[in-house]
Amino acid sequence: MTVVQPEPSVASVPYPAPKVAIVHEWLDTVAGSERVVQQLLLLFPQAELFAVVDFLPPGERGMLQGRKVTTTFIQRLPFARKRFRNYIGLMPLAVEQLDLSGFDLVISSNHAVAKGVITGPDQLHISYVHSPLRYAWDMQAQYLRQTGLDRGPKGLFARWLLHRLRNWDVRSAAGVDVFVANSSYIQRRIRKVYRRDALVIYPPVDVARFQPKDGPRDSFVVVSRLVPYKRVDLVIQAFRLMPQHKLVVVGDGPEWDAVSALAQGAANIVLRGKLPREELLQQMQSARACVFAAEEDFGIATVEAQACGTPVIAFGRGGALDIVRGADDPGGPTGLLFDRQTPDSIADAVARFVALEPLMTPELCRANALRFSEESFRDAFRALVGRSMSDMANPVQPAPYDAAYS
């Protein structure tokens, strides 16, 4: 795995200020991918911002720093405000219509179609990939099952559409000069899907907002949206096997009823629902460990827990492998990984954690989280842009064609 680390000596080397375009998929809420865009806007204050649609609520528009967003024709289609994702089949066409011809540097923030913008041979296109188009690739079967599109005429149409999206997704990858992945897991997915190498720059986490706090740590905590792939059901089933350990579940979502039914009758399991920010922070600060059972592309909540000085017990696939320092880490452990998504595997990890708990100090966890700070992201991305633009300005010239050898 190639991880781009901050390099002050490289990052500080001046290069001519390019005209920059930042392309994002859609703006409707502020989550992990939008935090990346926010940091890119801080890094390139002169940049212009493009998106398929922009329906960001007034209370969350501060991240745009007063910028106007250039959108596509999908912005004006019927019912787009609530159902713009239903137009996914038109989004490849939409992003190809964005006129980026006047920009030196194009940065796409991609988990669906943003990397498909059209650029010329003298433009540098860097694509920061949160994930290849999940539901068109290895998660297609799961997506079709969960949406009820695994059978019937609608299912046939969905499969045809996803086939078209896969073809376009691979073709549009050829227009990217530099791929950047948000984790080694996504780096491998890029290699698998596009047959391209990618550098790793971890996404920015506001570690300054998450600080350790003195006081007792008396429970295990799950912080998660309650959706199927998060596998909160497995954590609850595991703690039903361990009545001596208290579990607090923070979050809401479509799986609330199912999760509530699983927790019913278990005196050691408390469901708090969605909490205000300060109460959420307090729960993470007072936890013995945060438990994560999902296979995440990266896992920002995992870093936030570590920033609070809280150890992490996580499923050992996906982004957790980049974040959690396990029992064998020479620098000291900050958590434990379990290898199967089963209640027994989680219960076993909790038992191992209890034995090693004194080694997982708040200081170690906090120091680990600082690797993923917003400043580290900006420094690493600045260094990458400097090197990439220098390489583009001084390309390696191919040997001249000699007619004598024809």
Short mmCIF file of C-alpha atoms in Angstrom, two decimals:
data_model
loop_
_atom_site.label_atom_id
_atom_site.label_comp_id
_atom_site.label_asym_id
_atom_site.label_seq_id
_atom_site.Cartn_x
_atom_site.Cartn_y
_atom_site.Cartn_z
CA MET A 1 0.00 0.00 0.00
CA THR A 2 1.29 3.46 -0.93
CA VAL A 3 0.08 6.05 1.56
CA VAL A 4 0.74 9.72 0.87
CA GLN A 5 2.09 11.23 4.08
CA PRO A 6 2.55 14.95 4.73
CA GLU A 7 5.94 16.07 3.44
CA PRO A 8 6.59 19.67 4.49
CA SER A 9 9.69 19.93 2.32
CA VAL A 10 7.69 18.95 -0.77
CA ALA A 11 4.40 20.57 0.22
CA SER A 12 6.07 23.95 0.68
CA VAL A 13 7.64 24.02 -2.80
CA PRO A 14 5.82 26.75 -4.75
CA TYR A 15 4.22 26.06 -8.09
CA PRO A 16 2.17 28.36 -10.34
CA ALA A 17 -1.32 28.76 -8.96
CA PRO A 18 -3.55 26.69 -11.24
CA LYS A 19 -7.15 27.40 -12.11
CA VAL A 20 -8.98 24.68 -10.16
CA ALA A 21 -12.34 22.95 -10.56
CA ILE A 22 -13.70 20.65 -7.85
CA VAL A 23 -16.42 18.22 -8.95
CA HIS A 24 -18.64 16.47 -6.42
CA GLU A 25 -21.50 14.04 -7.04
CA TRP A 26 -24.38 15.64 -5.17
CA LEU A 27 -24.81 18.07 -2.32
CA ASP A 28 -27.75 17.25 -0.06
CA THR A 29 -26.15 16.76 3.35
CA VAL A 30 -22.75 17.11 5.01
CA ALA A 31 -21.17 13.70 5.59
CA GLY A 32 -17.73 12.15 5.04
CA SER A 33 -17.34 12.92 1.33
CA GLU A 34 -18.53 16.50 1.82
CA ARG A 35 -15.89 16.95 4.54
CA VAL A 36 -13.31 16.07 1.91
CA VAL A 37 -14.75 18.73 -0.41
CA GLN A 38 -14.71 21.24 2.44
CA GLN A 39 -10.99 20.66 3.01
CA LEU A 40 -10.28 20.88 -0.72
CA LEU A 41 -12.04 24.25 -0.80
CA LEU A 42 -9.84 25.43 2.07
CA LEU A 43 -6.77 24.15 0.25
CA PHE A 44 -7.78 25.84 -3.03
CA PRO A 45 -9.77 28.96 -2.07
CA GLN A 46 -9.85 30.08 -5.70
CA ALA A 47 -11.52 26.84 -6.87
CA GLU A 48 -14.91 26.69 -8.56
CA LEU A 49 -17.34 23.98 -7.42
CA PHE A 50 -19.45 21.72 -9.65
CA ALA A 51 -22.03 19.06 -8.71
CA VAL A 52 -24.74 16.96 -10.35
CA VAL A 53 -27.28 18.62 -8.02
CA ASP A 54 -27.13 21.03 -5.11
CA PHE A 55 -29.90 20.74 -2.52
CA LEU A 56 -27.77 21.47 0.53
CA PRO A 57 -29.96 22.96 3.31
CA PRO A 58 -29.29 26.58 4.33
CA GLY A 59 -27.97 25.54 7.75
CA GLU A 60 -25.24 23.38 6.19
CA ARG A 61 -24.07 25.68 3.40
CA GLY A 62 -21.27 27.17 5.49
CA MET A 63 -18.92 24.49 4.14
CA LEU A 64 -19.24 26.11 0.69
CA GLN A 65 -17.71 29.35 2.01
CA GLY A 66 -20.14 31.44 -0.02
CA ARG A 67 -19.46 29.72 -3.33
CA LYS A 68 -22.00 29.35 -6.09
CA VAL A 69 -22.32 25.73 -7.23
CA THR A 70 -22.59 24.97 -10.94
CA THR A 71 -25.03 22.08 -11.39
CA THR A 72 -26.28 19.88 -14.24
CA PHE A 73 -29.65 19.58 -15.98
CA ILE A 74 -30.72 16.98 -13.38
CA GLN A 75 -31.13 19.88 -10.92
CA ARG A 76 -34.19 20.98 -12.90
CA LEU A 77 -35.84 17.61 -13.53
CA PRO A 78 -39.20 16.77 -11.87
CA PHE A 79 -39.01 15.64 -8.23
CA ALA A 80 -35.20 15.98 -8.29
CA ARG A 81 -35.06 17.61 -4.85
CA LYS A 82 -36.31 14.45 -3.13
CA ARG A 83 -35.55 11.75 -5.68
CA PHE A 84 -32.45 12.83 -7.59
CA ARG A 85 -30.83 9.41 -6.96
CA ASN A 86 -33.51 7.89 -9.17
CA TYR A 87 -31.84 9.68 -12.08
CA ILE A 88 -28.59 7.71 -11.66
CA GLY A 89 -28.94 6.41 -15.24
CA LEU A 90 -28.75 9.99 -16.54
CA MET A 91 -25.87 11.10 -14.33
CA PRO A 92 -23.05 9.90 -16.63
CA LEU A 93 -24.52 12.05 -19.42
CA ALA A 94 -24.99 14.94 -16.99
CA VAL A 95 -21.39 15.11 -15.73
CA GLU A 96 -20.08 14.84 -19.28
CA GLN A 97 -21.90 18.09 -20.11
CA LEU A 98 -19.99 20.13 -17.51
CA ASP A 99 -17.64 22.51 -19.32
CA LEU A 100 -14.29 22.32 -17.54
CA SER A 101 -12.18 23.36 -20.51
CA GLY A 102 -10.87 26.51 -18.81
CA PHE A 103 -9.28 24.76 -15.83
CA ASP A 104 -5.72 23.58 -15.30
CA LEU A 105 -6.52 21.21 -12.44
CA VAL A 106 -9.71 19.18 -12.03
CA ILE A 107 -10.30 17.32 -8.75
CA SER A 108 -13.24 14.93 -8.67
CA SER A 109 -14.69 13.67 -5.39
CA ASN A 110 -16.08 10.34 -6.56
CA HIS A 111 -18.28 7.56 -5.26
CA ALA A 112 -20.55 7.34 -8.30
CA VAL A 113 -20.02 9.47 -11.43
CA ALA A 114 -17.89 12.57 -10.68
CA LYS A 115 -14.72 11.12 -12.20
CA GLY A 116 -16.52 10.93 -15.58
CA VAL A 117 -16.05 14.63 -16.36
CA ILE A 118 -14.31 15.27 -19.65
CA THR A 119 -10.83 16.82 -19.56
CA GLY A 120 -8.18 17.51 -22.18
CA PRO A 121 -4.53 16.39 -22.56
CA ASP A 122 -3.17 19.57 -20.94
CA GLN A 123 -5.43 19.34 -17.88
CA LEU A 124 -4.53 17.39 -14.77
CA HIS A 125 -7.42 15.28 -13.42
CA ILE A 126 -7.01 13.89 -9.89
CA SER A 127 -9.86 11.71 -8.65
CA TYR A 128 -10.29 11.20 -4.91
CA VAL A 129 -12.28 7.98 -4.71
CA HIS A 130 -14.45 7.28 -1.66
CA SER A 131 -15.52 4.06 -3.38
CA PRO A 132 -16.11 2.80 -6.90
CA LEU A 133 -19.81 2.69 -7.74
CA ARG A 134 -20.72 0.13 -5.07
CA TYR A 135 -24.11 -1.09 -6.21
CA ALA A 136 -22.89 -1.59 -9.78
CA TRP A 137 -19.97 -3.79 -8.76
CA ASP A 138 -19.37 -6.24 -5.91
CA MET A 139 -22.42 -5.08 -3.92
CA GLN A 140 -24.86 -5.47 -6.81
CA ALA A 141 -26.54 -8.64 -5.49
CA GLN A 142 -26.98 -7.16 -2.01
CA TYR A 143 -28.38 -3.92 -3.46
CA LEU A 144 -30.91 -5.75 -5.63
CA ARG A 145 -32.09 -7.88 -2.69
CA GLN A 146 -32.46 -4.95 -0.32
CA THR A 147 -34.41 -2.88 -2.83
CA GLY A 148 -36.64 -5.78 -3.96
CA LEU A 149 -35.21 -5.57 -7.49
CA ASP A 150 -33.82 -9.09 -7.64
CA ARG A 151 -36.76 -10.41 -9.67
CA GLY A 152 -39.45 -9.39 -12.14
CA PRO A 153 -39.47 -6.81 -14.96
CA LYS A 154 -38.17 -4.01 -12.72
CA GLY A 155 -35.32 -6.25 -11.64
CA LEU A 156 -34.45 -7.00 -15.26
CA PHE A 157 -34.36 -3.28 -16.03
CA ALA A 158 -32.20 -2.61 -12.94
CA ARG A 159 -29.68 -5.26 -14.01
CA TRP A 160 -29.51 -3.81 -17.52
CA LEU A 161 -29.00 -0.30 -16.11
CA LEU A 162 -26.25 -1.44 -13.74
CA HIS A 163 -24.56 -3.24 -16.65
CA ARG A 164 -24.55 0.03 -18.61
CA LEU A 165 -23.19 1.91 -15.59
CA ARG A 166 -20.36 -0.62 -15.19
CA ASN A 167 -19.32 -0.20 -18.81
CA TRP A 168 -19.33 3.58 -18.51
CA ASP A 169 -17.55 3.47 -15.14
CA VAL A 170 -14.60 1.56 -16.59
CA ARG A 171 -14.44 3.71 -19.71
CA SER A 172 -14.49 6.96 -17.73
CA ALA A 173 -11.60 5.77 -15.53
CA ALA A 174 -9.32 6.27 -18.55
CA GLY A 175 -9.82 10.04 -18.22
CA VAL A 176 -8.27 10.16 -14.74
CA ASP A 177 -4.57 11.00 -14.51
CA VAL A 178 -4.10 10.26 -10.80
CA PHE A 179 -6.30 8.06 -8.62
CA VAL A 180 -6.36 8.66 -4.87
CA ALA A 181 -8.06 6.20 -2.52
CA ASN A 182 -9.34 6.98 0.97
CA SER A 183 -8.02 3.66 2.37
CA SER A 184 -6.00 0.63 1.37
CA TYR A 185 -9.30 -1.24 0.99
CA ILE A 186 -10.54 1.23 -1.64
CA GLN A 187 -7.07 1.14 -3.20
CA ARG A 188 -7.57 -2.60 -3.78
CA ARG A 189 -11.08 -2.04 -5.14
CA ILE A 190 -9.76 0.54 -7.63
CA ARG A 191 -7.14 -1.97 -8.76
CA LYS A 192 -9.78 -4.68 -9.12
CA VAL A 193 -12.36 -2.57 -10.97
CA TYR A 194 -10.28 -0.14 -13.05
CA ARG A 195 -6.92 -1.98 -13.21
CA ARG A 196 -5.27 1.24 -12.08
CA ASP A 197 -2.88 1.98 -9.24
CA ALA A 198 -3.95 4.51 -6.62
CA LEU A 199 -2.24 6.42 -3.84
CA VAL A 200 -3.84 6.50 -0.39
CA ILE A 201 -4.65 9.76 1.37
CA TYR A 202 -6.81 9.21 4.41
CA PRO A 203 -9.93 11.41 4.63
CA PRO A 204 -9.91 14.37 7.03
CA VAL A 205 -11.32 13.92 10.52
CA ASP A 206 -11.99 16.80 12.90
CA VAL A 207 -9.95 15.25 15.68
CA ALA A 208 -9.77 18.59 17.51
CA ARG A 209 -13.50 18.31 18.29
CA PHE A 210 -13.09 14.84 19.80
CA GLN A 211 -10.94 14.97 22.93
CA PRO A 212 -10.31 12.50 25.77
CA LYS A 213 -11.96 13.26 29.10
CA ASP A 214 -11.12 12.11 32.59
CA GLY A 215 -13.67 9.98 34.37
CA PRO A 216 -14.96 6.43 34.64
CA ARG A 217 -15.39 4.27 31.56
CA ASP A 218 -18.13 1.79 32.35
CA SER A 219 -19.80 0.60 29.14
CA PHE A 220 -19.25 -0.48 25.56
CA VAL A 221 -20.76 1.76 22.90
CA VAL A 222 -22.06 1.39 19.35
CA VAL A 223 -22.36 4.64 17.38
CA SER A 224 -24.03 3.94 14.07
CA ARG A 225 -26.86 4.66 11.72
CA LEU A 226 -29.21 1.70 12.02
CA VAL A 227 -29.07 0.28 8.49
CA PRO A 228 -28.51 -3.37 7.51
CA TYR A 229 -24.85 -3.27 6.48
CA LYS A 230 -23.78 -1.75 9.83
CA ARG A 231 -24.64 -5.09 11.48
CA VAL A 232 -25.67 -3.57 14.81
CA ASP A 233 -27.89 -6.64 15.22
CA LEU A 234 -24.78 -8.80 15.62
CA VAL A 235 -23.37 -6.57 18.35
CA ILE A 236 -26.63 -6.75 20.29
CA GLN A 237 -26.76 -10.52 19.94
CA ALA A 238 -23.15 -10.73 21.17
CA PHE A 239 -23.90 -8.67 24.29
CA ARG A 240 -26.94 -10.79 25.07
CA LEU A 241 -24.35 -13.53 25.55
CA MET A 242 -22.41 -11.26 27.96
CA PRO A 243 -24.86 -9.88 30.55
CA GLN A 244 -21.93 -8.77 32.71
CA HIS A 245 -21.02 -6.07 30.15
CA LYS A 246 -23.17 -3.00 29.49
CA LEU A 247 -23.82 -1.93 25.87
CA VAL A 248 -25.13 1.49 24.82
CA VAL A 249 -26.44 1.83 21.25
CA VAL A 250 -26.47 5.36 19.81
CA GLY A 251 -28.18 6.08 16.51
CA ASP A 252 -31.40 5.65 14.58
CA GLY A 253 -32.52 4.55 11.14
CA PRO A 254 -34.78 2.10 9.31
CA GLU A 255 -33.58 -0.85 11.41
CA TRP A 256 -34.74 0.72 14.69
CA ASP A 257 -37.68 -1.63 15.21
CA ALA A 258 -35.61 -4.73 14.47
CA VAL A 259 -32.80 -3.60 16.76
CA SER A 260 -35.27 -2.73 19.54
CA ALA A 261 -36.83 -6.19 19.30
CA LEU A 262 -33.41 -7.82 19.59
CA ALA A 263 -32.53 -5.78 22.67
CA GLN A 264 -35.86 -6.37 24.41
CA GLY A 265 -35.48 -8.04 27.79
CA ALA A 266 -31.70 -7.55 27.98
CA ALA A 267 -31.03 -5.43 31.07
CA ASN A 268 -27.43 -4.75 30.00
CA ILE A 269 -28.39 -3.17 26.64
CA VAL A 270 -29.59 0.44 26.40
CA LEU A 271 -30.83 2.08 23.19
CA ARG A 272 -30.35 5.86 23.25
CA GLY A 273 -31.47 6.74 19.72
CA LYS A 274 -29.99 9.75 17.96
CA LEU A 275 -28.26 12.07 20.45
CA PRO A 276 -27.29 15.76 20.30
CA ARG A 277 -23.65 16.27 19.46
CA GLU A 278 -22.48 16.96 23.00
CA GLU A 279 -24.22 13.89 24.43
CA LEU A 280 -22.79 11.74 21.66
CA LEU A 281 -19.33 13.03 22.48
CA GLN A 282 -19.83 12.22 26.16
CA GLN A 283 -20.88 8.66 25.33
CA MET A 284 -17.73 8.11 23.29
CA GLN A 285 -15.51 9.70 25.93
CA SER A 286 -16.92 7.52 28.71
CA ALA A 287 -16.86 4.19 26.83
CA ARG A 288 -14.52 1.34 27.65
CA ALA A 289 -14.49 0.63 23.90
CA CYS A 290 -16.50 1.45 20.79
CA VAL A 291 -17.68 -1.59 18.81
CA PHE A 292 -18.03 -1.55 15.01
CA ALA A 293 -19.28 -4.61 13.12
CA ALA A 294 -19.55 -3.18 9.58
CA GLU A 295 -17.15 -3.52 6.68
CA GLU A 296 -16.46 0.16 6.02
CA ASP A 297 -14.72 1.87 3.13
CA PHE A 298 -12.85 3.88 5.77
CA GLY A 299 -14.77 4.48 9.02
CA ILE A 300 -14.62 8.06 10.30
CA ALA A 301 -16.50 7.17 13.50
CA THR A 302 -13.68 4.75 14.31
CA VAL A 303 -11.15 7.59 14.19
CA GLU A 304 -13.45 9.85 16.23
CA ALA A 305 -13.58 7.19 18.95
CA GLN A 306 -9.79 6.93 18.96
CA ALA A 307 -9.53 10.73 19.17
CA CYS A 308 -11.61 10.51 22.37
CA GLY A 309 -8.97 8.19 23.78
CA THR A 310 -11.35 5.24 23.39
CA PRO A 311 -10.20 1.82 22.17
CA VAL A 312 -12.00 0.24 19.21
CA ILE A 313 -13.23 -3.31 18.66
CA ALA A 314 -13.93 -3.65 14.93
CA PHE A 315 -14.52 -6.12 12.13
CA GLY A 316 -11.11 -6.77 10.61
CA ARG A 317 -11.88 -5.89 7.02
CA GLY A 318 -12.14 -2.62 5.11
CA GLY A 319 -10.88 0.66 6.50
CA ALA A 320 -10.51 -0.62 10.08
CA LEU A 321 -7.27 -2.33 9.02
CA ASP A 322 -5.75 1.11 8.33
CA ILE A 323 -7.03 2.67 11.54
CA VAL A 324 -6.87 0.25 14.48
CA ARG A 325 -3.48 -0.74 15.89
CA GLY A 326 -3.90 -4.33 17.08
CA ALA A 327 -2.45 -6.30 19.96
CA ASP A 328 0.79 -7.07 18.07
CA ASP A 329 1.54 -3.48 17.03
CA PRO A 330 5.02 -2.50 18.21
CA GLY A 331 3.81 0.98 19.12
CA GLY A 332 1.16 -0.39 21.45
CA PRO A 333 -2.44 -1.46 20.78
CA THR A 334 -5.38 0.90 20.35
CA GLY A 335 -8.01 -1.79 19.81
CA LEU A 336 -8.77 -5.28 18.56
CA LEU A 337 -10.09 -6.74 15.31
CA PHE A 338 -12.39 -9.74 14.92
CA ASP A 339 -12.37 -11.84 11.76
CA ARG A 340 -16.00 -12.96 11.32
CA GLN A 341 -19.28 -11.07 11.40
CA THR A 342 -20.90 -13.32 14.01
CA PRO A 343 -22.04 -12.77 17.62
CA ASP A 344 -19.55 -15.38 18.87
CA SER A 345 -16.63 -13.66 17.13
CA ILE A 346 -17.61 -10.31 18.66
CA ALA A 347 -17.99 -11.87 22.12
CA ASP A 348 -14.56 -13.46 21.80
CA ALA A 349 -13.06 -10.08 20.83
CA VAL A 350 -14.63 -8.45 23.88
CA ALA A 351 -13.13 -11.14 26.13
CA ARG A 352 -9.70 -10.58 24.58
CA PHE A 353 -10.14 -6.84 24.97
CA VAL A 354 -10.84 -7.15 28.69
CA ALA A 355 -7.54 -9.01 29.14
CA LEU A 356 -5.58 -6.36 27.22
CA GLU A 357 -7.55 -3.28 28.28
CA PRO A 358 -4.83 -1.79 30.54
CA LEU A 359 -2.46 -1.59 27.54
CA MET A 360 -4.86 0.49 25.44
CA THR A 361 -4.32 3.85 27.05
CA PRO A 362 -6.16 7.07 26.07
CA GLU A 363 -2.79 8.57 25.13
CA LEU A 364 -2.04 5.80 22.61
CA CYS A 365 -5.54 6.01 21.11
CA ARG A 366 -5.39 9.78 20.80
CA ALA A 367 -1.94 9.75 19.21
CA ASN A 368 -3.16 7.18 16.68
CA ALA A 369 -6.10 9.39 15.69
CA LEU A 370 -3.88 12.38 14.96
CA ARG A 371 -2.65 10.59 11.80
CA PHE A 372 -6.04 11.37 10.28
CA SER A 373 -6.34 15.09 11.08
CA GLU A 374 -7.63 17.70 8.66
CA GLU A 375 -4.16 19.27 8.56
CA SER A 376 -2.58 15.94 7.60
CA PHE A 377 -5.08 15.58 4.76
CA ARG A 378 -4.38 19.05 3.39
CA ASP A 379 -0.61 18.65 3.65
CA ALA A 380 -0.69 15.28 1.87
CA PHE A 381 -3.02 16.51 -0.88
CA ARG A 382 -0.98 19.68 -1.40
CA ALA A 383 2.15 17.57 -1.78
CA LEU A 384 0.44 15.28 -4.28
CA VAL A 385 -0.79 18.18 -6.41
CA GLY A 386 2.66 19.78 -6.41
CA ARG A 387 4.34 16.58 -7.58
CA SER A 388 1.65 15.78 -10.14
CA MET A 389 1.70 19.24 -11.72
CA SER A 390 5.49 19.17 -11.84
CA ASP A 391 5.38 15.77 -13.56
CA MET A 392 2.84 17.08 -16.05
CA ALA A 393 4.95 20.15 -16.81
CA ASN A 394 8.05 17.99 -17.34
CA PRO A 395 6.83 14.78 -18.94
CA VAL A 396 9.17 11.98 -19.93
CA GLN A 397 9.41 12.19 -23.70
CA PRO A 398 9.19 8.94 -25.69
CA ALA A 399 12.07 8.06 -27.97
CA PRO A 400 11.63 9.54 -31.45
CA TYR A 401 10.29 7.26 -34.16
CA ASP A 402 13.05 6.23 -36.56
CA ALA A 403 11.85 5.44 -40.07
CA ALA A 404 14.96 3.32 -40.61
CA TYR A 405 13.51 0.65 -38.35
CA SER A 406 10.13 0.53 -40.05
#
